[in-house]
PDB file of C-alpha atoms and ligand atoms in Angstrom:
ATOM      1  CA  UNK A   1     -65.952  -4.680 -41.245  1.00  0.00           C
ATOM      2  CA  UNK A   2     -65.070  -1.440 -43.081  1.00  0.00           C
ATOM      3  CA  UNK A   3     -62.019   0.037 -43.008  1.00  0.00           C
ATOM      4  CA  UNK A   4     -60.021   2.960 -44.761  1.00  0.00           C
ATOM      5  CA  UNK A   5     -56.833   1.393 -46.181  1.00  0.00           C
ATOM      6  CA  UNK A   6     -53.927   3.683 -47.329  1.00  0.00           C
ATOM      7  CA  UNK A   7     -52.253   1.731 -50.093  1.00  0.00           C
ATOM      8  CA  UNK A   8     -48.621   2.573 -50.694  1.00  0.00           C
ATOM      9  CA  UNK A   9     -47.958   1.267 -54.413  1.00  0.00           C
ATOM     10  CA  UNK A  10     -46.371   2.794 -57.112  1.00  0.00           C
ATOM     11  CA  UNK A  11     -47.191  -0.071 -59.791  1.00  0.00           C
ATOM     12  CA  UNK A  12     -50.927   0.899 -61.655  1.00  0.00           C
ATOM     13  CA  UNK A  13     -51.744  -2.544 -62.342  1.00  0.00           C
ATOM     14  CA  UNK A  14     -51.521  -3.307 -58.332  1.00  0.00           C
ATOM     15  CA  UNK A  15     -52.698  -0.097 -57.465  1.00  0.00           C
ATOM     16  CA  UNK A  16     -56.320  -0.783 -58.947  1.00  0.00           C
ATOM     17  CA  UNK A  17     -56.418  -4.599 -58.805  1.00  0.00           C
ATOM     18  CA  UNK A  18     -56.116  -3.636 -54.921  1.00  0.00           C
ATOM     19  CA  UNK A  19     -58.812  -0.884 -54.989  1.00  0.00           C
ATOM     20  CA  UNK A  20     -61.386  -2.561 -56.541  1.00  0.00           C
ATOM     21  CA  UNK A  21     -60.904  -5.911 -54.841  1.00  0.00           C
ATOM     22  CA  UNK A  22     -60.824  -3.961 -51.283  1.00  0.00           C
ATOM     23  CA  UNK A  23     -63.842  -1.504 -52.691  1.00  0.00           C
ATOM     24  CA  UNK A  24     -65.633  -4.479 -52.911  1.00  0.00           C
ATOM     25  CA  UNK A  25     -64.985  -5.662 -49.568  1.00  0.00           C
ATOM     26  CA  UNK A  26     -66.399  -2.386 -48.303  1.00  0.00           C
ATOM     27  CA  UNK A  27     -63.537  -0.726 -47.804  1.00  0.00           C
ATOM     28  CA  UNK A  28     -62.681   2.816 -48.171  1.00  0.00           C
ATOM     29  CA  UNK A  29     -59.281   3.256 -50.268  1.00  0.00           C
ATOM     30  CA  UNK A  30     -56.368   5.587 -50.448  1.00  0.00           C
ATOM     31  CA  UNK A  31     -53.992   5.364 -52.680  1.00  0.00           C
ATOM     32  CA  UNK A  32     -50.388   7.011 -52.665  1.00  0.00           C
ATOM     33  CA  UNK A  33     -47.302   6.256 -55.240  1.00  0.00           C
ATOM     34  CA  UNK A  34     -44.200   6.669 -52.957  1.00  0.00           C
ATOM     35  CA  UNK A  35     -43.410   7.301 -49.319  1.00  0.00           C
ATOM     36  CA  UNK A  36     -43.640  10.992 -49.585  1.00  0.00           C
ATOM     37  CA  UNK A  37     -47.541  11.156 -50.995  1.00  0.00           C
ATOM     38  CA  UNK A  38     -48.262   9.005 -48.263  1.00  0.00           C
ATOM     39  CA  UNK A  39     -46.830  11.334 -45.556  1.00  0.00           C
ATOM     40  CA  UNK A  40     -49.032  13.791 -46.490  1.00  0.00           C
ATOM     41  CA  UNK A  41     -51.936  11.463 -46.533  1.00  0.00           C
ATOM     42  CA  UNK A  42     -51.134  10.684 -43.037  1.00  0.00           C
ATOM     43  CA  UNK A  43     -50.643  14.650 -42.155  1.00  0.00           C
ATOM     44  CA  UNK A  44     -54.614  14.952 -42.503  1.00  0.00           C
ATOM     45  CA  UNK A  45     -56.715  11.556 -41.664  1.00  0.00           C
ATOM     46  CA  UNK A  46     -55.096   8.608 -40.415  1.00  0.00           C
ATOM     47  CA  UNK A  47     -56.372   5.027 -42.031  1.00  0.00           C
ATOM     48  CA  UNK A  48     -57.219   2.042 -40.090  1.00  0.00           C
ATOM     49  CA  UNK A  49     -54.753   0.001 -41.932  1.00  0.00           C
ATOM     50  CA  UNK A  50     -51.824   0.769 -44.447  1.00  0.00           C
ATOM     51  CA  UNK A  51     -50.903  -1.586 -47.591  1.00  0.00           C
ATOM     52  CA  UNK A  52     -47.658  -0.981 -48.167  1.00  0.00           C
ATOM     53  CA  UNK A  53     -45.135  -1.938 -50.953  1.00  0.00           C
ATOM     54  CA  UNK A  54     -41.572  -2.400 -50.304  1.00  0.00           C
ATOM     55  CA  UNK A  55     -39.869  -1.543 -53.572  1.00  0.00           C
ATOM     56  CA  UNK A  56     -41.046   2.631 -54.187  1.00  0.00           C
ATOM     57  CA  UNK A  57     -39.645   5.129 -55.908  1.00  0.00           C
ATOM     58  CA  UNK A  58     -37.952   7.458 -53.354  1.00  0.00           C
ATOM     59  CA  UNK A  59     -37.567   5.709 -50.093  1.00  0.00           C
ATOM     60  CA  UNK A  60     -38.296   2.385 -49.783  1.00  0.00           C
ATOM     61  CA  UNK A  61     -41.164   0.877 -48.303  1.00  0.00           C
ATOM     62  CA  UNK A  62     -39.235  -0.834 -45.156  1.00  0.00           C
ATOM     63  CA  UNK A  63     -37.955   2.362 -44.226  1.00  0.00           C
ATOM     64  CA  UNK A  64     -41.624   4.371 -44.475  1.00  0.00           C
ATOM     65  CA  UNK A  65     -42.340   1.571 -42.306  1.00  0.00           C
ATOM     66  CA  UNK A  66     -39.810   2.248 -39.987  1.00  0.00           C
ATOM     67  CA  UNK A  67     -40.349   6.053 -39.814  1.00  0.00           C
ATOM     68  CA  UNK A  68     -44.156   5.342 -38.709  1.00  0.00           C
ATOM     69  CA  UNK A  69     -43.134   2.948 -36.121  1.00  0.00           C
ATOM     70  CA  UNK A  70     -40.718   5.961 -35.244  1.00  0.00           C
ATOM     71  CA  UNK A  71     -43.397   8.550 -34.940  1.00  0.00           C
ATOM     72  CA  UNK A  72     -45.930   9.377 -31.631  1.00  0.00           C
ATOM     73  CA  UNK A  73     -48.835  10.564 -33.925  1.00  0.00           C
ATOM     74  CA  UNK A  74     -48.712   7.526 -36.413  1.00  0.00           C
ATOM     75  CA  UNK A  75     -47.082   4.279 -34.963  1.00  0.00           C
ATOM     76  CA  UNK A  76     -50.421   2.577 -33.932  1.00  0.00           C
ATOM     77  CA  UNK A  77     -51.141   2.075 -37.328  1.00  0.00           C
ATOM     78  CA  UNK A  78     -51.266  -1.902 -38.754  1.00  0.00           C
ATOM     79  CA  UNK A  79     -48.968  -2.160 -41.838  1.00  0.00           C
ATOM     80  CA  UNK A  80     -49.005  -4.943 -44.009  1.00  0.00           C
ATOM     81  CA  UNK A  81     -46.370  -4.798 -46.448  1.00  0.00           C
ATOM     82  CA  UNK A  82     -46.127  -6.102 -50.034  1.00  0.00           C
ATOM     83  CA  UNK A  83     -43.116  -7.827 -51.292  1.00  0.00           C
ATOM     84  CA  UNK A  84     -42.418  -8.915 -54.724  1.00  0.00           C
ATOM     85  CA  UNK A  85     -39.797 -11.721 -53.790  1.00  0.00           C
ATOM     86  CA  UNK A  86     -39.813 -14.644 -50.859  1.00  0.00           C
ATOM     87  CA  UNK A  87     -35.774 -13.236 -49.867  1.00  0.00           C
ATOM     88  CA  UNK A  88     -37.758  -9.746 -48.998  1.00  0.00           C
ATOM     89  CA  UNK A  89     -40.733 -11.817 -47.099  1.00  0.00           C
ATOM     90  CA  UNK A  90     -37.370 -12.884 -45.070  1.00  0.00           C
ATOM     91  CA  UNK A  91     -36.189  -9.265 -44.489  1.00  0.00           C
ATOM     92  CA  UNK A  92     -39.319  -8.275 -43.315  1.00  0.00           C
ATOM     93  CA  UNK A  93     -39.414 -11.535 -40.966  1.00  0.00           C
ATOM     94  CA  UNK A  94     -35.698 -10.568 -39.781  1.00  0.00           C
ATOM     95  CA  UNK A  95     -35.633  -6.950 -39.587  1.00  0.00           C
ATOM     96  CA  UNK A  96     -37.484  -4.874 -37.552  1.00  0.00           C
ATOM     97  CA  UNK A  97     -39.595  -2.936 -39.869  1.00  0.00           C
ATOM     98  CA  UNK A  98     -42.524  -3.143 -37.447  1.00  0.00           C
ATOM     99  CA  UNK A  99     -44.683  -4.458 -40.229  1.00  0.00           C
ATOM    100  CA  UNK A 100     -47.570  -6.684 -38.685  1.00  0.00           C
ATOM    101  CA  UNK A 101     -47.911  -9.432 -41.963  1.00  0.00           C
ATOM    102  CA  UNK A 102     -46.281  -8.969 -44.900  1.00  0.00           C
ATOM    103  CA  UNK A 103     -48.140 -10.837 -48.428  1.00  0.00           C
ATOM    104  CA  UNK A 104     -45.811 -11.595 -51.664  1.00  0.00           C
ATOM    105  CA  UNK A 105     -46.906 -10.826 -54.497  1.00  0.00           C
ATOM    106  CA  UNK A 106     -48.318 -11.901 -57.049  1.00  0.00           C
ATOM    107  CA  UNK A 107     -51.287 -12.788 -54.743  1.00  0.00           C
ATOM    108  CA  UNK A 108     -54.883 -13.716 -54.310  1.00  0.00           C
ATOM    109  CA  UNK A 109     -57.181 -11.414 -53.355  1.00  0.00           C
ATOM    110  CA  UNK A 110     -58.710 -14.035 -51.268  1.00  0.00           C
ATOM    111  CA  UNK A 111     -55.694 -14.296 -49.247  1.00  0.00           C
ATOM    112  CA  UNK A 112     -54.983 -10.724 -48.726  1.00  0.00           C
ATOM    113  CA  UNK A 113     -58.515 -10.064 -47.309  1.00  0.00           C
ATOM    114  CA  UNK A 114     -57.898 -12.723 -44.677  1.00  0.00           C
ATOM    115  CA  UNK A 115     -54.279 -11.059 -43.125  1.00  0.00           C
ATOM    116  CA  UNK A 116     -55.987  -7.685 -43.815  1.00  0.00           C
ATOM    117  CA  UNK A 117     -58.815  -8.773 -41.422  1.00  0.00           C
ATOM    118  CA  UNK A 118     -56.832 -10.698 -38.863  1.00  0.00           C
ATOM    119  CA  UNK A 119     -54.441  -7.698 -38.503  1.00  0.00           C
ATOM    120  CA  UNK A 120     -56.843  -5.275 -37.671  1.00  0.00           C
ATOM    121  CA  UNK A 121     -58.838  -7.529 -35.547  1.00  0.00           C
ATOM    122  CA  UNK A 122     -55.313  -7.947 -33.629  1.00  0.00           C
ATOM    123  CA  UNK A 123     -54.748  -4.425 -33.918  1.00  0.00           C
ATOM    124  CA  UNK A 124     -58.075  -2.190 -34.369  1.00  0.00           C
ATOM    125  CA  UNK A 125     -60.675  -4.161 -32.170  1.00  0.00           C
ATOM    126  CA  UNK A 126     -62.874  -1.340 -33.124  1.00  0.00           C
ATOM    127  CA  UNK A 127     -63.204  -2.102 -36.633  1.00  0.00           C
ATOM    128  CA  UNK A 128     -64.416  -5.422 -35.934  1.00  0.00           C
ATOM    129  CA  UNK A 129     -67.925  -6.535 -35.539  1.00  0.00           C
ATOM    130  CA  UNK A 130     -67.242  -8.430 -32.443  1.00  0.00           C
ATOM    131  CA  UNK A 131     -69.951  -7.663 -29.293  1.00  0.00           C
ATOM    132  CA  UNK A 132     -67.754  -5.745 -26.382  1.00  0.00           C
ATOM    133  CA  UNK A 133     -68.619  -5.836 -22.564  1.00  0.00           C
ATOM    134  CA  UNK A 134     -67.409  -4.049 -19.532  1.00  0.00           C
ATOM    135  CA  UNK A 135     -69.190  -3.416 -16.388  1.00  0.00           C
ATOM    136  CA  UNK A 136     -72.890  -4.990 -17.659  1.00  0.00           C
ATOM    137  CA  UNK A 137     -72.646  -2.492 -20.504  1.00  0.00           C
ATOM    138  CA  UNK A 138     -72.678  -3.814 -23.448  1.00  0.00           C
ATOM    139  CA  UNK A 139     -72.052  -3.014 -27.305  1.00  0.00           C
ATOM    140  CA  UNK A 140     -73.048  -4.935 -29.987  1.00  0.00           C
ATOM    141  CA  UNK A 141     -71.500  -3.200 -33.523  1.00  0.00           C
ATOM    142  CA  UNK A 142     -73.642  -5.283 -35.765  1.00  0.00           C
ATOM    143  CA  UNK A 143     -77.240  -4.215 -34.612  1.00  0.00           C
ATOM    144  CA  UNK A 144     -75.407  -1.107 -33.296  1.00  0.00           C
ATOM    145  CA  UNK A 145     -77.420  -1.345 -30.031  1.00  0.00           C
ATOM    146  CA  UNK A 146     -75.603  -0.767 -26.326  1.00  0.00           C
ATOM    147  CA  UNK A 147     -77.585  -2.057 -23.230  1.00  0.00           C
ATOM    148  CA  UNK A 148     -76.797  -1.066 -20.072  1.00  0.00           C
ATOM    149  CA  UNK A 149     -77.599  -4.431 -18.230  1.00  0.00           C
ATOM    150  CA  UNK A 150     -81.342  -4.487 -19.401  1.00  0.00           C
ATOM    151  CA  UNK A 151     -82.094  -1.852 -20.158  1.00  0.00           C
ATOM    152  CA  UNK A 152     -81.450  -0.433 -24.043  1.00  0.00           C
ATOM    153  CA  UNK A 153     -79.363   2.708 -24.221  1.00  0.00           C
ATOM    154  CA  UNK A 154     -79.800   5.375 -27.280  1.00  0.00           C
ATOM    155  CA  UNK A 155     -76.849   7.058 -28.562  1.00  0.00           C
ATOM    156  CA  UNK A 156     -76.029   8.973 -31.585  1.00  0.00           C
ATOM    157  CA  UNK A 157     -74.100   7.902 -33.936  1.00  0.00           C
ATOM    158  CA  UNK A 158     -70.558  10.072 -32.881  1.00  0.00           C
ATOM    159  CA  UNK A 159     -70.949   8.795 -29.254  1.00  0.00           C
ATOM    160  CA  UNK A 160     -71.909   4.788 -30.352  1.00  0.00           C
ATOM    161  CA  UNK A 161     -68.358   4.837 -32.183  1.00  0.00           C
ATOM    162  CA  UNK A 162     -66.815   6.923 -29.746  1.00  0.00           C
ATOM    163  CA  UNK A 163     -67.740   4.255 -27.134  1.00  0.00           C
ATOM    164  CA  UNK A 164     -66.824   0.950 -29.024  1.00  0.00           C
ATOM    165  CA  UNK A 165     -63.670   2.815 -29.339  1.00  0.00           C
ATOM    166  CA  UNK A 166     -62.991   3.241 -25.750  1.00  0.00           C
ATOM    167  CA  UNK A 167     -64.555  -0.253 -25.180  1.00  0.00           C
ATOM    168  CA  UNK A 168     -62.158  -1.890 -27.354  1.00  0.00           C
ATOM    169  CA  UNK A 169     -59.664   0.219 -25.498  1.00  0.00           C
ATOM    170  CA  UNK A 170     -60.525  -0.037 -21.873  1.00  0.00           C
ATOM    171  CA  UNK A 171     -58.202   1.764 -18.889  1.00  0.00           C
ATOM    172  CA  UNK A 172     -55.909   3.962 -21.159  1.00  0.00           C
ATOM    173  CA  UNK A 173     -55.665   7.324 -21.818  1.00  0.00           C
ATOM    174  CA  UNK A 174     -56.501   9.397 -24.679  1.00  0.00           C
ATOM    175  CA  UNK A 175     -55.924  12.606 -25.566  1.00  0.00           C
ATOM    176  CA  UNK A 176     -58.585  14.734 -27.655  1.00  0.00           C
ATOM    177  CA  UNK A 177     -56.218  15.146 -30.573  1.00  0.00           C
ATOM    178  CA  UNK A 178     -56.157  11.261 -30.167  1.00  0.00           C
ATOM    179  CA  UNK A 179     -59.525  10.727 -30.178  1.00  0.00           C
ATOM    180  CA  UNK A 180     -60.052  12.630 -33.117  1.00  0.00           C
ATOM    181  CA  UNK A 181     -57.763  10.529 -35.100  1.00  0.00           C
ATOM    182  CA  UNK A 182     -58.932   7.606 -33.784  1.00  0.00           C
ATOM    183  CA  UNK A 183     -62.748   8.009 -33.779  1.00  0.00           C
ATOM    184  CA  UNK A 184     -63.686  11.064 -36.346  1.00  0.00           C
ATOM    185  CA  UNK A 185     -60.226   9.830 -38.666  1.00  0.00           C
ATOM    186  CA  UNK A 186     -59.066  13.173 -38.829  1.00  0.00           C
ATOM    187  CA  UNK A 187     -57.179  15.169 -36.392  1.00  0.00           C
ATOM    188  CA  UNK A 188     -56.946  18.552 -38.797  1.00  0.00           C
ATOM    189  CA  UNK A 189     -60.328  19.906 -39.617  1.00  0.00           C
ATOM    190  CA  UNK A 190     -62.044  19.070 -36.516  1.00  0.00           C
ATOM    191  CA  UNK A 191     -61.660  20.892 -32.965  1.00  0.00           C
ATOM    192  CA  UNK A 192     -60.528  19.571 -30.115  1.00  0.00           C
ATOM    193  CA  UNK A 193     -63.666  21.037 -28.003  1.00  0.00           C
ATOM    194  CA  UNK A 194     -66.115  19.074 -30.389  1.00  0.00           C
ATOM    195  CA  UNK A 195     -64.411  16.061 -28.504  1.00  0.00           C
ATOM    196  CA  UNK A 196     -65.615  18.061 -25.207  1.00  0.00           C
ATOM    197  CA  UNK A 197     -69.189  17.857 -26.692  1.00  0.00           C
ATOM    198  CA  UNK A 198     -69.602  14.417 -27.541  1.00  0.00           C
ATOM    199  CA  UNK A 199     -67.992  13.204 -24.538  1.00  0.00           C
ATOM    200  CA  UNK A 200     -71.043  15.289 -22.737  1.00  0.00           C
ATOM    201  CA  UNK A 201     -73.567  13.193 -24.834  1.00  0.00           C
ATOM    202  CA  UNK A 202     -72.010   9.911 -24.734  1.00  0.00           C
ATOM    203  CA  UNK A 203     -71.945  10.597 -20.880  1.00  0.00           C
ATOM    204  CA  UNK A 204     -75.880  11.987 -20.713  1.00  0.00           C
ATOM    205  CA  UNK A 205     -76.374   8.909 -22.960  1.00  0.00           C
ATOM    206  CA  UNK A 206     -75.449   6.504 -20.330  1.00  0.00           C
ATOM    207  CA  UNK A 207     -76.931   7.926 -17.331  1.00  0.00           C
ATOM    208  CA  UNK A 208     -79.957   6.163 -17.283  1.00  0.00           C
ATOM    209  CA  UNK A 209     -78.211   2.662 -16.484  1.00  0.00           C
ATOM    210  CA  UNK A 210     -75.583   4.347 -14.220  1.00  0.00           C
ATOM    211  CA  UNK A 211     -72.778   3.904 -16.750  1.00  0.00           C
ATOM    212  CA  UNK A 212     -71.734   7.509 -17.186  1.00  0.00           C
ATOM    213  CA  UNK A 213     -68.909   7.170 -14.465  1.00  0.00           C
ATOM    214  CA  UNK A 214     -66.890   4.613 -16.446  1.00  0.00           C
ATOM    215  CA  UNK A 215     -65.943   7.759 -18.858  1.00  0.00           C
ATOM    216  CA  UNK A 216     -63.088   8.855 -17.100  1.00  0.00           C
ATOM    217  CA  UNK A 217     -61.944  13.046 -17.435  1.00  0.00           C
ATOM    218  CA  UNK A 218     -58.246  12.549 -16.580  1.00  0.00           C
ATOM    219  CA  UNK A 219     -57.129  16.565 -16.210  1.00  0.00           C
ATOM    220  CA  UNK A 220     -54.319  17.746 -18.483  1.00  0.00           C
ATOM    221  CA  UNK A 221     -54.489  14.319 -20.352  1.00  0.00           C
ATOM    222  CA  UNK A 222     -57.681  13.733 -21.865  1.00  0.00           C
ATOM    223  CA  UNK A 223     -60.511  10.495 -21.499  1.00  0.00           C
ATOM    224  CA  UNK A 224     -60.471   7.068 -20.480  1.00  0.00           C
ATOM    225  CA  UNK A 225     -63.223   4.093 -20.003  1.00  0.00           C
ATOM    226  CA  UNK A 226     -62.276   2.326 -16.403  1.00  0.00           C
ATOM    227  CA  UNK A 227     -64.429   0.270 -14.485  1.00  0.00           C
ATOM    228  CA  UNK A 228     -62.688   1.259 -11.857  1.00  0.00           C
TER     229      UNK A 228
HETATM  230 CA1  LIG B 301     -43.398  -1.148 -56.414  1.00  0.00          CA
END
């Protein structure tokens, strides 16, 4: 599982003991020093997962926390936040910061692998290697082959993520800005009518099992994967 991981830390020593120990885990890192850095991380590509510290300079991390749990665009995002003391594990416990996990520090890298991966496979099915199924099609991330019953289905590599995304995410609605942030991780530099595109292959891409009609165009709203 690869993920990108905006880490919200304004101590050095933390700020690379986490990037190299999450580099070597595959994952792609970001690193901001306060709340305000990060917003403007978040303004362009949004990160699978956010590492975040609760004492910054500026405003705190419970109350970054807060904001994204506040805001449309960004409150989908898994946070896990950092503490440096068990009595602010207990605020994060009592209030609601909307943090998924929280980890104290000091801590072992070991540890802080495991919540990262058991929040996002809570959270961010998609990033997970797990093999998805609806309607005899079927989607297996770690050969990256789909099947449609028996027979094997070729997609590029745009429409394979674009459809373990709306596998992992079956009957809702998303909007092409959405998509963008969700599948391409960027909702800025991209147009919304290169959503249009790939929609058109992923749907030409299923046609020869007869899956095509379980991607949904829901006018004035965007896309959606039913089975029904
Ligand atoms: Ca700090």
């Amino acid at each position: 599982m690869s993920a990108t991981i905006l880490v919200v830390e304004d101590e050095p020593g933390i700020q690379e003991l986490l990037k190299f120990n999450l580099g070597q885990q595959g994952h792609d890192v970001l690193v901001a020093n306060d709340s305000e850095e990060a917003m403007h991380s978040l303004r362009g590509a949004l990160p699978d997962l956010i590492l975040l510290d609760w004492m910054l300079p500026g405003l705190p991390g419970v109350d970054f926390a807060r904001r994204i749990r506040g805001d449309q665009r960004l409150k989908d995002i898994p946070i896990i936040m950092l503490t440096a003391r068990a009595e602010e594990r207990d605020k994060v416990l009592g209030l609601e910061t909307g943090a998924d996990d929280y980890i104290t520090k000091p801590f072992s890298p070991k540890e802080l692998m495991a919540r990262i991966k058991a929040v996002l496979r809570r959270r961010a099915p998609q990033m997970t290697e797990d093999v998805v199924e609806v309607a005899s099609l079927r989607l297996d991330p770690v050969s990256h082959r789909v099947f449609g019953g028996e027979q094997a289905l070729d997609l590029g590599p745009t429409e394979f993520r674009l459809l373990h995304f709306f596998m992992t995410h079956p009957e809702r609605v998303y909007s092409r800005s959405q998509l963008l942030d969700q599948v391409w991780g960027d909702h800025v530099f991209v147009e919304e009518r290169t959503v249009d595109v790939h929609i058109r292959r992923l749907r030409g891409a299923l046609e020869p099992s007869g899956h095509d009609g379980l991607i949904q165009t829901v006018r004035g709203a965007g896309y959606r994967l039913s089975a029904n």
